[in-house]
Coordinates of C-alpha atoms in Angstrom, one line a residue:
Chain A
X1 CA 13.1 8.1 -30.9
X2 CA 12.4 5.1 -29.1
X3 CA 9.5 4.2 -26.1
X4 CA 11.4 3.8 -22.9
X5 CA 9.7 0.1 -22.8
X6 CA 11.8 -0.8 -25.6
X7 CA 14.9 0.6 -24.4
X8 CA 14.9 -0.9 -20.5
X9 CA 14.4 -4.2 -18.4
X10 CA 11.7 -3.3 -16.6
X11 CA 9.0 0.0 -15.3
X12 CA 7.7 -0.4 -12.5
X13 CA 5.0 1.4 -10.6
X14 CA 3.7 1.5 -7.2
X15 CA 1.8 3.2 -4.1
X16 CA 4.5 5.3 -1.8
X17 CA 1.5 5.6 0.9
X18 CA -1.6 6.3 0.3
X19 CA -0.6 10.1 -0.9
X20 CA 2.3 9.1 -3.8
X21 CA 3.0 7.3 -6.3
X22 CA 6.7 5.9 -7.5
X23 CA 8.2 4.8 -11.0
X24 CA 11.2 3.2 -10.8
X25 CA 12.8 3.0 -14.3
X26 CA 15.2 -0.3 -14.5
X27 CA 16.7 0.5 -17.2
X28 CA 19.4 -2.7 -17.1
X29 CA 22.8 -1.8 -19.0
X30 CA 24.6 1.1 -18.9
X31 CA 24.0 2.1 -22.5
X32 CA 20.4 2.2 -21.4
X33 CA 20.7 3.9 -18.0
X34 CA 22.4 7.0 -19.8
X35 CA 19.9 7.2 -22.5
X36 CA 17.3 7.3 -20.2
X37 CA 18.6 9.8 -17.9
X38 CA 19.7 12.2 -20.0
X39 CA 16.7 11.8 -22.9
X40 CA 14.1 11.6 -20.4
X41 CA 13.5 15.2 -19.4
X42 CA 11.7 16.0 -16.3
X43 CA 9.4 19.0 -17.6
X44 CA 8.5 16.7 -20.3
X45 CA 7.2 13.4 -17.9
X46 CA 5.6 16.2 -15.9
X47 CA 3.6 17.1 -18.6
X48 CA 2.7 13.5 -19.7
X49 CA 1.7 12.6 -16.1
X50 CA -0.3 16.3 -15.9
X51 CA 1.2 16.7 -12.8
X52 CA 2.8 19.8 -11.3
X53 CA 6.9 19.7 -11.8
X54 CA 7.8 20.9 -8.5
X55 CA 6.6 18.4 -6.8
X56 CA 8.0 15.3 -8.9
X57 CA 10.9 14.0 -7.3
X58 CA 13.5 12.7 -9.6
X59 CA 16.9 10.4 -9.1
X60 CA 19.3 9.2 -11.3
X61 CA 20.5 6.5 -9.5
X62 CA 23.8 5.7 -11.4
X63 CA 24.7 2.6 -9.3
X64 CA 21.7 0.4 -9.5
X65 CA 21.1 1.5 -13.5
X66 CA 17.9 3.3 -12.4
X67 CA 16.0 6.6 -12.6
X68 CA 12.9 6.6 -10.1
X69 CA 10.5 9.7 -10.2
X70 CA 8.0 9.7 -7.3
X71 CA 4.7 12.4 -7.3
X72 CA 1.5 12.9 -5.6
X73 CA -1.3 10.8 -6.5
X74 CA -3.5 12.7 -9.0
X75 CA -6.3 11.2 -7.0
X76 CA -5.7 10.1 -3.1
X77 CA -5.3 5.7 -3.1
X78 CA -8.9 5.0 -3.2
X79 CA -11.5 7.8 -3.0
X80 CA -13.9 7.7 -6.0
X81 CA -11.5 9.8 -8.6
X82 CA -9.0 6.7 -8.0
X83 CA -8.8 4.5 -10.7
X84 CA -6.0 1.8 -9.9
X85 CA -5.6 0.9 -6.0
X86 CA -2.1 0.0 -6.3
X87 CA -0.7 2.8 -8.8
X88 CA 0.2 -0.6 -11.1
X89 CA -1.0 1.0 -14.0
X90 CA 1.4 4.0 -14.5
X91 CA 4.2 1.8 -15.3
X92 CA 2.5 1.3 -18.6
X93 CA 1.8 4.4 -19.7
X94 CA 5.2 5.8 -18.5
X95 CA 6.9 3.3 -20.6
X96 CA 5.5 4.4 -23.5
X97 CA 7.1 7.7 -23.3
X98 CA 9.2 8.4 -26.4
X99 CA 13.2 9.2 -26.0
X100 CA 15.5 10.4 -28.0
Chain B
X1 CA 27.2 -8.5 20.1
X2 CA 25.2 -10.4 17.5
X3 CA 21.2 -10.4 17.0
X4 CA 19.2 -12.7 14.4
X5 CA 15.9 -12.4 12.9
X6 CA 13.9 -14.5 11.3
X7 CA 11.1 -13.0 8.9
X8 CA 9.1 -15.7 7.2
X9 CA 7.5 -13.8 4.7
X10 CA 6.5 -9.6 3.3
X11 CA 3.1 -10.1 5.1
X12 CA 1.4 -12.6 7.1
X13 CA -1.4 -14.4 4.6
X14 CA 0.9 -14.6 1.5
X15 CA 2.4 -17.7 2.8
X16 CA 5.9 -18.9 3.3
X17 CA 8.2 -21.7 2.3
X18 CA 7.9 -24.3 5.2
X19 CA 11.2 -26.3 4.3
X20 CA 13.3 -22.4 4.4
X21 CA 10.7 -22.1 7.8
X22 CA 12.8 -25.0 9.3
X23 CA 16.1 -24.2 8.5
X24 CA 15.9 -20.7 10.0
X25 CA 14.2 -22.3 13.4
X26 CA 17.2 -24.8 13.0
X27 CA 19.5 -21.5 12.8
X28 CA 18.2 -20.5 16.7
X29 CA 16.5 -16.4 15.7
X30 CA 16.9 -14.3 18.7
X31 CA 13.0 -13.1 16.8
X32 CA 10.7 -14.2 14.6
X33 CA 8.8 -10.9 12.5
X34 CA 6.6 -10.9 10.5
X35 CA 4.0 -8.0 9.1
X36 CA 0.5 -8.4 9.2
X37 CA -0.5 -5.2 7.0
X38 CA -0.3 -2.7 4.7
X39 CA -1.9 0.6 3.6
X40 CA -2.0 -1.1 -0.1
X41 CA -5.2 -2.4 -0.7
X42 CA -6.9 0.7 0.1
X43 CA -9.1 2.7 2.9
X44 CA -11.5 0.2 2.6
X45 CA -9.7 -1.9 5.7
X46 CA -9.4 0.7 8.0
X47 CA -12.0 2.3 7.8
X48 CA -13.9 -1.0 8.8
X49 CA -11.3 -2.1 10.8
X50 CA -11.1 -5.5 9.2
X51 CA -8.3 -7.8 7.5
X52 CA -7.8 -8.0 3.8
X53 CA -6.9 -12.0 4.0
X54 CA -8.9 -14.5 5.1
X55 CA -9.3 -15.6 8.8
X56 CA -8.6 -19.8 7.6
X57 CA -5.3 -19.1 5.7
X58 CA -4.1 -16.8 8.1
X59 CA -5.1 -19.0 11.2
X60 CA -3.1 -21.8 9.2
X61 CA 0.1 -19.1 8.7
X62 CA 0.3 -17.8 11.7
X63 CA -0.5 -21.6 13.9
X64 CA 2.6 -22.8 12.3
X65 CA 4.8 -19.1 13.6
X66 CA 3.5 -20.1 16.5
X67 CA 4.7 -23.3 16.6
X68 CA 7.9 -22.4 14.8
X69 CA 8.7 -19.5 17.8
X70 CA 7.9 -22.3 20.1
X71 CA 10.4 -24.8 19.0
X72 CA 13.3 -22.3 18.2
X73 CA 12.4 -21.1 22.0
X74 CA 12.0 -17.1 21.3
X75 CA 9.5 -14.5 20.8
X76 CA 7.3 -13.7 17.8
X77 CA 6.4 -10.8 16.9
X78 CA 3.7 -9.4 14.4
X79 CA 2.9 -5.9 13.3
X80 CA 0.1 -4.0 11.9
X81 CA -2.2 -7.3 12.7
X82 CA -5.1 -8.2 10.5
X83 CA -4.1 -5.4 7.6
X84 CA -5.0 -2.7 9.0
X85 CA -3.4 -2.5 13.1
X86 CA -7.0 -1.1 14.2
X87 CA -8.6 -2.5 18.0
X88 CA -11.1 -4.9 16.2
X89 CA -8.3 -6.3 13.9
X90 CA -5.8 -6.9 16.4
X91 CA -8.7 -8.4 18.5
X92 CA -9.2 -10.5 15.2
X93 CA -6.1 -11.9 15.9
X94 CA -6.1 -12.4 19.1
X95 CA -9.1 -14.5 18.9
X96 CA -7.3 -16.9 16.3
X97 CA -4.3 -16.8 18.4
X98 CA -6.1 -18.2 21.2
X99 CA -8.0 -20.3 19.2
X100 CA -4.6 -21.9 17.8
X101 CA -3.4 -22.4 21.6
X102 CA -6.5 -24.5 23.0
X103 CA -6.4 -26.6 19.6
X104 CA -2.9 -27.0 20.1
X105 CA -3.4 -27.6 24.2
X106 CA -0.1 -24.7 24.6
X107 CA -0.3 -21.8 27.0
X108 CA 1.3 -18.6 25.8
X109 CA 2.1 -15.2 27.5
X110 CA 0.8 -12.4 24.7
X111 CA 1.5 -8.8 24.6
X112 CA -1.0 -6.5 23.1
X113 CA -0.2 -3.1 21.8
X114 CA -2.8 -0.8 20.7
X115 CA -2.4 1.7 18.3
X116 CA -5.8 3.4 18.4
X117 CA -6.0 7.1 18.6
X118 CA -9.8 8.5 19.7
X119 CA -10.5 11.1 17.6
X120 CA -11.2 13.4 20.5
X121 CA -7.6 13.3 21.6
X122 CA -6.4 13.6 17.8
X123 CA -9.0 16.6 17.5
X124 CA -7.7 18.2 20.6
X125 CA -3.7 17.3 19.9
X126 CA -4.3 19.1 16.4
X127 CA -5.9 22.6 18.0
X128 CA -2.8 22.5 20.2
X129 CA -0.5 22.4 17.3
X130 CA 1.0 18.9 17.8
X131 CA -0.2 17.3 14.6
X132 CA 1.7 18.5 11.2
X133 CA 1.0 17.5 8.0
X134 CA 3.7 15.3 5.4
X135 CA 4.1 16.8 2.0
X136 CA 0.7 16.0 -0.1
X137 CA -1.0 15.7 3.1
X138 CA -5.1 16.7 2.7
X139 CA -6.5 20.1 4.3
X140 CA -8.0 18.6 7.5
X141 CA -10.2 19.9 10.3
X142 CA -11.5 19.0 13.6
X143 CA -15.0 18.2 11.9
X144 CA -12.9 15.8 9.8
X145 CA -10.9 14.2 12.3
X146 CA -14.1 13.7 14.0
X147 CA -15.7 12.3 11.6
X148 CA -13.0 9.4 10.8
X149 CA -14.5 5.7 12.1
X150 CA -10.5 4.5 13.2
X151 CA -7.7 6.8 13.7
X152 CA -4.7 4.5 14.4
X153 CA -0.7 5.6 14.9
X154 CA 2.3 3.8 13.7
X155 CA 4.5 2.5 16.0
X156 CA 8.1 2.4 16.0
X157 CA 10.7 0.8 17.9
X158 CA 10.3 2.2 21.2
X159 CA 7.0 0.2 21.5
X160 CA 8.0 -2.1 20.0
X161 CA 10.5 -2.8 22.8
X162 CA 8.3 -2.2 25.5
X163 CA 6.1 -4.9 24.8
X164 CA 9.1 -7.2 23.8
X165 CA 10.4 -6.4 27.3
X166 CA 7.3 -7.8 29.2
X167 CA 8.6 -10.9 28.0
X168 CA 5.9 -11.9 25.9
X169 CA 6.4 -15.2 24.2
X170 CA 3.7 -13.3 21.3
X171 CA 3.6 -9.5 20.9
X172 CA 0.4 -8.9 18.8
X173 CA 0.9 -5.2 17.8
X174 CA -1.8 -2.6 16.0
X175 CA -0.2 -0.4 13.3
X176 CA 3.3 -0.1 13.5
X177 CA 5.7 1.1 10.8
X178 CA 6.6 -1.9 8.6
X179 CA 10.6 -1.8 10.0
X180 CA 10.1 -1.6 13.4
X181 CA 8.9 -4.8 14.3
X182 CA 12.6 -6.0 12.9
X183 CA 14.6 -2.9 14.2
X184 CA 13.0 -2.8 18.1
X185 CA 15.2 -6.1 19.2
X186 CA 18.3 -5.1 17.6
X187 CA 18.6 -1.6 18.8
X188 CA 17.9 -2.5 22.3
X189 CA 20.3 -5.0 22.2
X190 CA 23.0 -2.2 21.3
X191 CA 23.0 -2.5 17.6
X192 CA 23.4 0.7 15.2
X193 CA 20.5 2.1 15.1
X194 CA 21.4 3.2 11.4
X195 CA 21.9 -0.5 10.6
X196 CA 19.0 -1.5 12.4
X197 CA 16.5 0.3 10.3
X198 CA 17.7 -0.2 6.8
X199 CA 17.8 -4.0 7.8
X200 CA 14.5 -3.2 8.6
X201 CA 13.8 -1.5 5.9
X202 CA 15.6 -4.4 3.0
X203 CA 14.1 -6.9 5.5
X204 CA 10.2 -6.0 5.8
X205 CA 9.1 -8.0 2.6
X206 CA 11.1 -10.9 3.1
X207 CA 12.7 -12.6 0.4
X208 CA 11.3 -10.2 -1.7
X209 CA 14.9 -8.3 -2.4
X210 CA 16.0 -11.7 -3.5
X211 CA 15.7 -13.8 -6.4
X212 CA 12.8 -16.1 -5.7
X213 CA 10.8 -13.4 -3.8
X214 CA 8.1 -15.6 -3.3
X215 CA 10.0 -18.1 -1.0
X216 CA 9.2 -15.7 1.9
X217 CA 11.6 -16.4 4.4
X218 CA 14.7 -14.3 5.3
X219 CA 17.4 -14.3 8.1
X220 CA 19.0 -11.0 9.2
X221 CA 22.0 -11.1 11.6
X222 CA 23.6 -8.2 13.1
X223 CA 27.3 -7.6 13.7
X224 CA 29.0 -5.0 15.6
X225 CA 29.0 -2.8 12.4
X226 CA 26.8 -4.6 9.4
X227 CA 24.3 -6.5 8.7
X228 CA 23.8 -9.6 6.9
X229 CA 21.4 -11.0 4.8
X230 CA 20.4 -14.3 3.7
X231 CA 17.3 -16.0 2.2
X232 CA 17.1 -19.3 3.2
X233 CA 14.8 -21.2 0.5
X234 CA 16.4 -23.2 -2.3
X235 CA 17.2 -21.4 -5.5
X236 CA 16.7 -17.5 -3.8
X237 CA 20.1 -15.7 -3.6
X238 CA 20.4 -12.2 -2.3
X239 CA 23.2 -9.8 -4.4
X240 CA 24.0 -6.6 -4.0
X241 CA 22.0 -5.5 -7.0
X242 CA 18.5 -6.7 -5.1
X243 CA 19.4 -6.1 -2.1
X244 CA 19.8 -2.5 -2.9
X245 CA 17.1 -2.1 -5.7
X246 CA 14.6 -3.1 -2.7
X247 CA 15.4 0.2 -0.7
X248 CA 13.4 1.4 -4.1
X249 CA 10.1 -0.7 -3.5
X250 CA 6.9 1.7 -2.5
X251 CA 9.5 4.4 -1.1
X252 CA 8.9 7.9 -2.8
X253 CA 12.9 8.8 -1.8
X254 CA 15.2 5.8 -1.5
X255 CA 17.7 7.2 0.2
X256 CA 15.8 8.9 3.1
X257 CA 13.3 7.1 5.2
X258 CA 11.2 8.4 8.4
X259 CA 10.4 6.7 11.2
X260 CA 9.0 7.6 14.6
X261 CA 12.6 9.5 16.3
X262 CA 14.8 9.8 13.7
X263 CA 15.3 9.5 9.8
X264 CA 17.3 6.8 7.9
X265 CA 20.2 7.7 5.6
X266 CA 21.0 5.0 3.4
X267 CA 23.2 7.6 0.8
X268 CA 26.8 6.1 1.6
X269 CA 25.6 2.6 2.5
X270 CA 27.9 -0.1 1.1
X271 CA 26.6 -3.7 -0.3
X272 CA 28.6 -6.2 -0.9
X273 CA 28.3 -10.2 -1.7
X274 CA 29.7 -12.2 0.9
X275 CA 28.6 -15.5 -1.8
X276 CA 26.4 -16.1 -3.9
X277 CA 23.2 -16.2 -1.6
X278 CA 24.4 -13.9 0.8
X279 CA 24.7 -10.0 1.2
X280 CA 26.5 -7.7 4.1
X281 CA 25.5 -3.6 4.3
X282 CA 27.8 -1.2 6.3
X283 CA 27.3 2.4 6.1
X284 CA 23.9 2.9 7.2
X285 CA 23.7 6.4 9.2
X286 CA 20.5 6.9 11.4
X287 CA 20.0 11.0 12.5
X288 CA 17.6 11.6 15.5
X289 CA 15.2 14.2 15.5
X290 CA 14.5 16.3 17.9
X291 CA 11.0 15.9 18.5
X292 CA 9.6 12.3 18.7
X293 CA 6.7 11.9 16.6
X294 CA 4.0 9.1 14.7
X295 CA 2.4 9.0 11.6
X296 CA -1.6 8.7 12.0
X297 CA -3.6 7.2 9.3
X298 CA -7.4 7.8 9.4
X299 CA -10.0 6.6 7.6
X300 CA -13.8 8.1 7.1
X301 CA -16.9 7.1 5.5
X302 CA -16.2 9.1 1.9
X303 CA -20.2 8.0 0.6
X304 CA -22.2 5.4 -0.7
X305 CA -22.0 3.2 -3.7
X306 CA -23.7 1.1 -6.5
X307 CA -22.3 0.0 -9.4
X308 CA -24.0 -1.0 -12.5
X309 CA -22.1 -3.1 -15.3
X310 CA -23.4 -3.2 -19.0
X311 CA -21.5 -4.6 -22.1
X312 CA -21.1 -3.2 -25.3
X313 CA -20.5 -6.1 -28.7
X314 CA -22.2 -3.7 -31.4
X315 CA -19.1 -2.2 -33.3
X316 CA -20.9 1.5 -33.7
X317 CA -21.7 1.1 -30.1
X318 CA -18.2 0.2 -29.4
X319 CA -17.0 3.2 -31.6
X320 CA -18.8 5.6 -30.6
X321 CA -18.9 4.8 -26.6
X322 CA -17.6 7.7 -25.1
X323 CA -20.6 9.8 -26.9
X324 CA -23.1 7.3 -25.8
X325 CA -21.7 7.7 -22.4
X326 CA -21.8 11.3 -21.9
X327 CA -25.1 11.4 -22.8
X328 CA -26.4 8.5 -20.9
X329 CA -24.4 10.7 -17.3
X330 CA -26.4 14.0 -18.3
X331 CA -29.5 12.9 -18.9
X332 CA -29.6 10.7 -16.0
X333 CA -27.8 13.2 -13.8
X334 CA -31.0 15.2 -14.5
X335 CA -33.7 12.8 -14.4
X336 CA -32.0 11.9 -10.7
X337 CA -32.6 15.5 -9.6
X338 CA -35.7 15.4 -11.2
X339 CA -37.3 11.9 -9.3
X340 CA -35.6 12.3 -6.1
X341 CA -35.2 14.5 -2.9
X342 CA -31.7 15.0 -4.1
X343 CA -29.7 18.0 -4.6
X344 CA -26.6 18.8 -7.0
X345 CA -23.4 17.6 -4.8
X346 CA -25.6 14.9 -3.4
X347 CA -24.4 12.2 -5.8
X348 CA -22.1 11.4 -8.9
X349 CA -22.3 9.5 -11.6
X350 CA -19.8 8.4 -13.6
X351 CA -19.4 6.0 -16.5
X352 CA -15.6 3.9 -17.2
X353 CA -15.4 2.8 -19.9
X354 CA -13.5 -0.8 -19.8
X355 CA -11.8 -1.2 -23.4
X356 CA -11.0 2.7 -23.6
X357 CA -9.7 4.3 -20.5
X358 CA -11.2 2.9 -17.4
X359 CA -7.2 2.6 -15.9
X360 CA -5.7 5.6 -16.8
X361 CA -8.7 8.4 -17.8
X362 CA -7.4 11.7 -18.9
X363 CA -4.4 10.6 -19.7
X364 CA -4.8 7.6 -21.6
X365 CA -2.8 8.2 -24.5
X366 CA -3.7 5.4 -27.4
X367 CA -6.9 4.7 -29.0
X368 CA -7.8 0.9 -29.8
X369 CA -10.1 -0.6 -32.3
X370 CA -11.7 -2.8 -28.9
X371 CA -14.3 -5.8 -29.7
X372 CA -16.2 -5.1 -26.9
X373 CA -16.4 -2.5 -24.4
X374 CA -17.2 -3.0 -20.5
X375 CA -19.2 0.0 -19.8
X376 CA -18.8 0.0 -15.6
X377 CA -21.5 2.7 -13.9
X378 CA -20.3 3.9 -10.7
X379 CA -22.8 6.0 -8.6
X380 CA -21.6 7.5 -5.5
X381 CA -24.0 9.3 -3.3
X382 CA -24.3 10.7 -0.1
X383 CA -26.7 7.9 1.5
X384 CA -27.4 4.2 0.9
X385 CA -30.7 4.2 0.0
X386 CA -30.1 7.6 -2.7
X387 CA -26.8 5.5 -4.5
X388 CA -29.5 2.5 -4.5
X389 CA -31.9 4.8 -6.3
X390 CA -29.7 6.2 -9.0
X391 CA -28.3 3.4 -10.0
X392 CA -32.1 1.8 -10.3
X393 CA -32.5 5.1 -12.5
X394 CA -29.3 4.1 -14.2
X395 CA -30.3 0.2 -15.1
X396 CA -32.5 1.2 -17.6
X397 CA -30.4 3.9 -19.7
X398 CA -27.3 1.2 -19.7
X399 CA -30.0 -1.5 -20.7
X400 CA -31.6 0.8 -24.1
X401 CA -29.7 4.2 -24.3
X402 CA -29.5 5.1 -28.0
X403 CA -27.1 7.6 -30.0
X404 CA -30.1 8.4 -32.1
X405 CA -33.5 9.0 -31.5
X406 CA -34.8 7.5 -34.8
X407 CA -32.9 4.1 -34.6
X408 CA -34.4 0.8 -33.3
X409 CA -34.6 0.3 -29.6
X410 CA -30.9 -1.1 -28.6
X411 CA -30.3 -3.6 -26.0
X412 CA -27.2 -4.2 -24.6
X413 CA -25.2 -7.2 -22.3
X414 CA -25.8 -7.3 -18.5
X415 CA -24.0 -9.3 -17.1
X416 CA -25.7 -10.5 -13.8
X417 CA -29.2 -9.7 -12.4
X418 CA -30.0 -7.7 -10.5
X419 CA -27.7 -5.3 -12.4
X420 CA -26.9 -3.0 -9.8
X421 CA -24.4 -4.2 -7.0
X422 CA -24.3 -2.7 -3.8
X423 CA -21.2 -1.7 -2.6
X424 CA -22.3 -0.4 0.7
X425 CA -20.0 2.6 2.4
X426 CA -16.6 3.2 0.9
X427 CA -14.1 5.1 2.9
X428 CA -11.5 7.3 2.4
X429 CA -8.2 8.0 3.6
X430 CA -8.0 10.9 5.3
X431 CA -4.7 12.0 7.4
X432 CA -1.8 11.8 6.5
X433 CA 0.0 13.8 8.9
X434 CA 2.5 13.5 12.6
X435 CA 1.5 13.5 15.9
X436 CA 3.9 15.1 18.2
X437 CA 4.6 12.7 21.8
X438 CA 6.2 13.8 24.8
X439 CA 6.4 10.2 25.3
X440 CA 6.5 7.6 22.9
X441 CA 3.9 5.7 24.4
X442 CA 1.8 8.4 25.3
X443 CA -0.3 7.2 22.1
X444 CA -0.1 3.5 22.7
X445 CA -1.6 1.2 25.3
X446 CA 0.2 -2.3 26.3
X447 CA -1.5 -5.1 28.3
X448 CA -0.3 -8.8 29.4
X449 CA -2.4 -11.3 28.7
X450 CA -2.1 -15.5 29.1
X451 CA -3.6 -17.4 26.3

């Protein structure tokens, strides 16, 4: 096992809108791009993120040596429950997710 | 058939390199573009109706656009003006753009398009069925929609047009969507409309799917059935790689992207390097929809806040903050129903603690062995004055609260005096939803003014 941090380039997160959030995973070579897709289970970020599975997008995006996952803000950008304006702060904790 | 656009930077306010400025004027743009907001920085803007940068750097920015759409003899064009596209920020910039032309002794014809939505006609348009919500959209009601202090709609390209057809040497738009302040020209020119947007789309942030983001400027030209990129300050190449990595950047699905009309398909778009600075796109596929319809974006007074700050340098303080917190939110939760008029769902309180998990709360994973901890009191209440209150009844807990009864009176750091800050209202995004037009401009207004 292995934090994704350690395996990739870079994680990156950001506001989608005010209503989403979105990760993109760069994860540079192609070594790491397949590790990442297929150790990184979906159900499993969902649960790290606490936030429902059906409604986290996922894709592999083979070409640019990415996975991006996108979701609904746990709290809408700015209202009192917000925490981090610009979702910057997800990146962090998402790259300490531990892979296979 | 070919079109050129000039964008000199992702957003008016962050600046742009003036040496890449020249060369693209030098290149003769069909348009200059550039944004002046974003949804970013958080309800705050439009729920005021105010810009996030301030007036002297973005009088400075946008007085040298000026001159720059002047010399390369076409029109400029800004969306979203002063952050947030609302009346009294596009008014914001009218005023500096006027301001700029008496300084500089130039006359300009300006175009300005309102995006404002009364939230009468938004109340009324929902009843009738014509506003939907997007996926994650909030439960909303008339009362809500009511109650929002600017409702604004984004524009696309079809208003764009319009007020580029007045021929307006400055159109000074409210909210638009980010592309279509770059797609408008093209597609009335005859361009793809698939290629349109995603050069919109790659092309809203400037430089920024290049190396060297921060050089600003970027040069899009359209041919019969691609579209070429090219950044034009020193040491910024565009490749395949960021071109494409930028349909990634604050997009929840990057393949897929709606606009008012239609929805972009980017799924079988080809990129490929013409050199080393410069990248063409083919492929792009644009699919109409069959009704026409605008995203709205409201914003609504969500409360009233003060915040009180205290630091914590004792180590058993430090270790033991979260209990010390806790306590310090129920007992003054009680002693504020206690003292004052208010009721339970009246006002919050709420204690982050900096050092811990103020970023991330619940699910903060790691612990840390912290040398200090910022302990940041937020109180959130239903009027001024009450928020005011609390946090006056807060002061004195973050000041002295101890874990045990028995020990010696603590004291801990305050940073300022008085402790409490005032934050006035804070807002809160509230729609975000589609409003159905028969018309696309059904929702906009236009007027010609000389400046």
């Amino acid at each position: 096992m292995a934090e994704l941090g350690q395996i990739v380039e870079k994680v990156r997160s950001k506001n989608a809108g005010p209503f989403w959030l979105t990760v993109d995973i760069f994860c540079g070579s192609p070594e790491a791009y397949a590790r990442v897709r297929d150790g990184l289970e979906t159900q499993a970020v969902a649960r790290f993120l606490d936030t429902p599975v059906q409604t986290l997008k996922r894709f592999d995006m083979e070409d640019l040596r990415v996975v991006k996952l996108s979701l609904p803000r746990p709290a809408v950008q700015g209202t009192v429950n917000d925490r981090d304006m610009h979702g910057a702060a997800l990146a962090a904790l998402v790259a300490e997710i531990n892979i296979p | 058939m070919s079109v050129r656009i000039l964008i000199p930077s992702g957003a008016l306010g962050l600046g742009y390199d003036a040496t890449a400025l020249e060369r693209g004027i030098a290149n003769k743009p069909d348009l200059i573009a550039i944004d002046g907001g974003s949804t970013d920085s958080g309800p705050s803007y439009l729920g005021r109706g105010v810009s996030k940068y301030a007036r002297s750097s973005t009088k400075i920015e946008w007085a040298g656009l000026m001159d720059a759409a002047r010399r390369a003899g076409c029109p400029l064009v800004i969306g979203t003006a002063g952050t947030c596209g609302a009346g009294s920020a596009v008014d914001w910039l009218l005023d500096i753009t006027r301001e700029v032309l008496a300084e500089t002794g130039h006359s300009a014809k300006i175009a300005v398009l309102r995006s404002d939505q009364g939230p009468d006609v938004v109340a009324e348009a929902f009843e009738t069925g014509r506003v939907t919500p997007l996926p994650a959209a909030p439960e909303i009601d008339v009362d809500l929609i009511q109650s929002c202090t600017n409702i604004v709609a984004l524009a696309g390209v079809e208003q764009i047009s319009t007020a580029l057809a007045t021929g307006a040497d400055i159109v000074i738009a409210g909210r638009t969507t980010d592309t279509a302040i770059i797609a408008a020209l093209p597609i009335e020119r005859g361009v793809d409309a698939g290629l349109a947007w995603h050069a919109a789309k790659i092309g809203e942030c400037g430089a920024l799917c290049a190396t060297n983001p921060q050089s600003g400027v970027l040069q899009v030209d359209f041919e019969d059935d691609a579209f070429v990129l090219t950044p034009l300050a020193d040491g910024a190449h565009a490749t395949p790689h960021t071109v494409s990595a930028h349909m990634l950047y604050e997009n929840s699905d990057p393949y897929l992207l709606y606009e008012p009309g239609g929805v972009l398909d980017v799924t079988r778009a080809v990129y490929e390097a013409l050199d080393d600075t410069r990248v063409r796109v083919t492929g792009s596929k644009w699919v109409p929809s069959d009704d026409y319809t605008v995203k709205l974006e409201g914003a609504r007074v969500a409360g009233y806040q003060t915040i009180v700050m205290a630091l914590l340098r004792d180590r058993h303080y430090v270790a033991n903050a979260a209990a010390w917190a806790d306590d310090i939110v129920a007992k003054c939760t009680a002693k504020a129903l206690a003292r004052t008029p208010a009721s339970e769902g009246d006002f919050s309180i709420e204690i982050r603690l900096i050092g811990q998990n103020a970023t991330l709360g619940a699910l903060e994973t790691r612990t840390s062995d912290a040398v200090e901890i910022g302990a940041l009191g937020l109180v959130t209440a239903k009027t001024h004055a009450l928020a005011g209150e609390i946090a006056k009844l807060l002061n004195p807990y973050l000041l002295h609260h101890p874990l045990t009864r028995d020990e010696e009176q603590p004291t801990f750091a305050f940073p300022f005096s008085p402790a409490e800050i005032d934050r006035g209202a804070i807002y809160e995004f509230c729609l975000n939803h589609v409003l159905r037009l028969d018309d696309p401009m059904d929702a906009f207004s236009l007027e010609v003014v000389d400046g």
